[in-house]
GROMACS .gro file of C-alpha atoms in nm:
model
  157
    1UNK     CA    1  -1.174  -9.007  12.438
    2UNK     CA    2  -0.962  -9.205  12.662
    3UNK     CA    3  -0.934  -9.079  13.086
    4UNK     CA    4  -0.561  -9.022  13.077
    5UNK     CA    5  -0.624  -8.852  12.747
    6UNK     CA    6  -0.878  -8.584  12.866
    7UNK     CA    7  -0.631  -8.532  13.206
    8UNK     CA    8  -0.417  -8.423  12.919
    9UNK     CA    9  -0.576  -8.179  12.774
   10UNK     CA   10  -0.801  -8.015  13.030
   11UNK     CA   11  -0.462  -7.761  13.098
   12UNK     CA   12  -0.464  -7.686  12.784
   13UNK     CA   13  -0.824  -7.632  12.735
   14UNK     CA   14  -0.748  -7.364  13.055
   15UNK     CA   15  -0.497  -7.227  12.915
   16UNK     CA   16  -0.648  -7.121  12.564
   17UNK     CA   17  -0.952  -6.980  12.810
   18UNK     CA   18  -0.720  -6.782  13.026
   19UNK     CA   19  -0.598  -6.592  12.746
   20UNK     CA   20  -0.833  -6.573  12.582
   21UNK     CA   21  -1.041  -6.228  12.710
   22UNK     CA   22  -1.175  -5.984  12.514
   23UNK     CA   23  -1.134  -5.644  12.604
   24UNK     CA   24  -1.457  -5.526  12.445
   25UNK     CA   25  -1.727  -5.694  12.265
   26UNK     CA   26  -1.950  -5.513  12.090
   27UNK     CA   27  -2.243  -5.609  11.849
   28UNK     CA   28  -2.055  -5.537  11.601
   29UNK     CA   29  -1.794  -5.737  11.662
   30UNK     CA   30  -2.009  -6.039  11.709
   31UNK     CA   31  -2.101  -5.964  11.321
   32UNK     CA   32  -1.663  -5.924  11.243
   33UNK     CA   33  -1.630  -6.213  11.437
   34UNK     CA   34  -1.919  -6.459  11.278
   35UNK     CA   35  -1.769  -6.341  10.983
   36UNK     CA   36  -1.415  -6.494  11.023
   37UNK     CA   37  -1.620  -6.810  11.213
   38UNK     CA   38  -1.800  -6.815  10.867
   39UNK     CA   39  -1.458  -6.698  10.675
   40UNK     CA   40  -1.304  -7.024  10.785
   41UNK     CA   41  -1.565  -7.278  10.767
   42UNK     CA   42  -1.557  -7.171  10.404
   43UNK     CA   43  -1.151  -7.254  10.342
   44UNK     CA   44  -1.282  -7.603  10.511
   45UNK     CA   45  -1.569  -7.638  10.338
   46UNK     CA   46  -1.656  -7.731  10.701
   47UNK     CA   47  -2.036  -7.799  10.664
   48UNK     CA   48  -2.113  -7.618  11.021
   49UNK     CA   49  -2.377  -7.446  11.153
   50UNK     CA   50  -2.245  -7.049  11.350
   51UNK     CA   51  -2.384  -6.874  11.672
   52UNK     CA   52  -2.266  -6.596  11.810
   53UNK     CA   53  -2.463  -6.469  12.109
   54UNK     CA   54  -2.390  -6.225  12.382
   55UNK     CA   55  -2.658  -6.295  12.657
   56UNK     CA   56  -2.953  -6.429  12.526
   57UNK     CA   57  -3.005  -6.270  12.195
   58UNK     CA   58  -2.854  -6.449  11.887
   59UNK     CA   59  -2.648  -6.148  11.738
   60UNK     CA   60  -2.457  -6.391  11.456
   61UNK     CA   61  -2.602  -6.729  11.273
   62UNK     CA   62  -2.549  -6.870  10.977
   63UNK     CA   63  -2.540  -7.214  10.834
   64UNK     CA   64  -2.324  -7.365  10.568
   65UNK     CA   65  -2.381  -7.631  10.321
   66UNK     CA   66  -2.416  -7.957  10.459
   67UNK     CA   67  -2.527  -7.799  10.791
   68UNK     CA   68  -2.873  -7.878  10.885
   69UNK     CA   69  -3.081  -7.775  11.170
   70UNK     CA   70  -2.984  -8.044  11.389
   71UNK     CA   71  -2.707  -7.867  11.459
   72UNK     CA   72  -2.889  -7.566  11.522
   73UNK     CA   73  -2.985  -7.796  11.815
   74UNK     CA   74  -2.683  -7.863  11.901
   75UNK     CA   75  -2.515  -7.510  11.901
   76UNK     CA   76  -2.888  -7.433  12.174
   77UNK     CA   77  -2.735  -7.683  12.370
   78UNK     CA   78  -2.327  -7.614  12.356
   79UNK     CA   79  -2.414  -7.301  12.459
   80UNK     CA   80  -2.605  -7.322  12.755
   81UNK     CA   81  -2.366  -7.557  12.893
   82UNK     CA   82  -2.108  -7.229  12.866
   83UNK     CA   83  -2.398  -6.982  12.990
   84UNK     CA   84  -2.395  -7.289  13.291
   85UNK     CA   85  -2.023  -7.330  13.362
   86UNK     CA   86  -1.878  -7.009  13.246
   87UNK     CA   87  -1.641  -7.232  13.058
   88UNK     CA   88  -1.619  -7.405  12.709
   89UNK     CA   89  -1.798  -7.649  12.594
   90UNK     CA   90  -1.538  -7.890  12.522
   91UNK     CA   91  -1.357  -7.859  12.862
   92UNK     CA   92  -1.692  -7.964  13.040
   93UNK     CA   93  -1.713  -8.281  12.899
   94UNK     CA   94  -1.322  -8.338  12.919
   95UNK     CA   95  -1.364  -8.266  13.313
   96UNK     CA   96  -1.570  -8.499  13.347
   97UNK     CA   97  -1.431  -8.781  13.082
   98UNK     CA   98  -1.149  -8.698  13.308
   99UNK     CA   99  -1.320  -8.807  13.613
  100UNK     CA  100  -1.339  -9.154  13.439
  101UNK     CA  101  -1.713  -9.044  13.364
  102UNK     CA  102  -1.953  -8.844  13.139
  103UNK     CA  103  -2.138  -8.563  13.155
  104UNK     CA  104  -2.453  -8.722  13.069
  105UNK     CA  105  -2.367  -8.946  13.325
  106UNK     CA  106  -2.277  -8.741  13.596
  107UNK     CA  107  -2.441  -8.394  13.584
  108UNK     CA  108  -2.798  -8.430  13.675
  109UNK     CA  109  -2.862  -8.201  13.332
  110UNK     CA  110  -3.136  -8.288  13.085
  111UNK     CA  111  -2.915  -8.395  12.801
  112UNK     CA  112  -3.226  -8.321  12.507
  113UNK     CA  113  -3.111  -7.896  12.667
  114UNK     CA  114  -2.733  -7.906  12.730
  115UNK     CA  115  -2.424  -8.092  12.522
  116UNK     CA  116  -2.057  -8.101  12.682
  117UNK     CA  117  -1.915  -8.145  12.319
  118UNK     CA  118  -1.714  -7.940  12.187
  119UNK     CA  119  -1.774  -7.647  11.982
  120UNK     CA  120  -1.946  -7.333  12.199
  121UNK     CA  121  -1.638  -7.152  12.304
  122UNK     CA  122  -1.749  -6.855  12.604
  123UNK     CA  123  -1.683  -6.473  12.561
  124UNK     CA  124  -1.547  -6.349  12.840
  125UNK     CA  125  -1.486  -5.940  12.820
  126UNK     CA  126  -1.177  -5.827  13.119
  127UNK     CA  127  -1.264  -5.729  13.417
  128UNK     CA  128  -1.662  -5.869  13.351
  129UNK     CA  129  -1.670  -6.215  13.288
  130UNK     CA  130  -1.829  -6.482  13.034
  131UNK     CA  131  -2.093  -6.241  12.840
  132UNK     CA  132  -2.191  -6.488  12.551
  133UNK     CA  133  -2.060  -6.747  12.333
  134UNK     CA  134  -1.912  -6.825  11.974
  135UNK     CA  135  -2.072  -7.194  11.879
  136UNK     CA  136  -1.981  -7.370  11.604
  137UNK     CA  137  -2.221  -7.744  11.502
  138UNK     CA  138  -2.119  -7.991  11.280
  139UNK     CA  139  -1.771  -8.122  11.264
  140UNK     CA  140  -1.603  -8.338  11.558
  141UNK     CA  141  -1.634  -8.172  11.871
  142UNK     CA  142  -1.261  -8.098  11.932
  143UNK     CA  143  -1.269  -7.991  11.569
  144UNK     CA  144  -1.555  -7.729  11.613
  145UNK     CA  145  -1.380  -7.631  11.954
  146UNK     CA  146  -1.105  -7.551  11.758
  147UNK     CA  147  -1.287  -7.396  11.434
  148UNK     CA  148  -1.368  -7.143  11.750
  149UNK     CA  149  -1.065  -7.118  11.920
  150UNK     CA  150  -0.900  -7.045  11.577
  151UNK     CA  151  -1.096  -6.763  11.491
  152UNK     CA  152  -1.066  -6.642  11.891
  153UNK     CA  153  -0.718  -6.622  11.878
  154UNK     CA  154  -0.766  -6.408  11.511
  155UNK     CA  155  -0.979  -6.206  11.625
  156UNK     CA  156  -0.824  -6.102  12.000
  157UNK     CA  157  -0.493  -6.067  11.770
   0.00000   0.00000   0.00000
């Protein structure tokens, strides 16, 4: 992604996060959101792994055909970015690219533990803040992000 493209994308991603705020988030909500993500992935024949976290607890996880244990590692690394920055992994990485650098070059975080690549989205509860993350791994980063954002759009509606 070029710097100009990243500069244009940052406000779009910021607006998306401001809009996709939940009223609450229970264990049952995690199951419904995870199921919706799985449904969308199956419809698209996407070879992904999916996880939904509340704090450090994994409330939902599944892996579809074509995904691998590597996708589970990507999920963990992307979710650590959400936990640390309280923003989507795609927005964090895009902000670095908009500054003309990369997360790996400038964040001073171990890239074996953190990945600012699209696919992990903060679960933000109104009046509370970020309480977890929903994440997908297995597609190009923009597509991973779009899959989670689409599911959250439907879930919030």
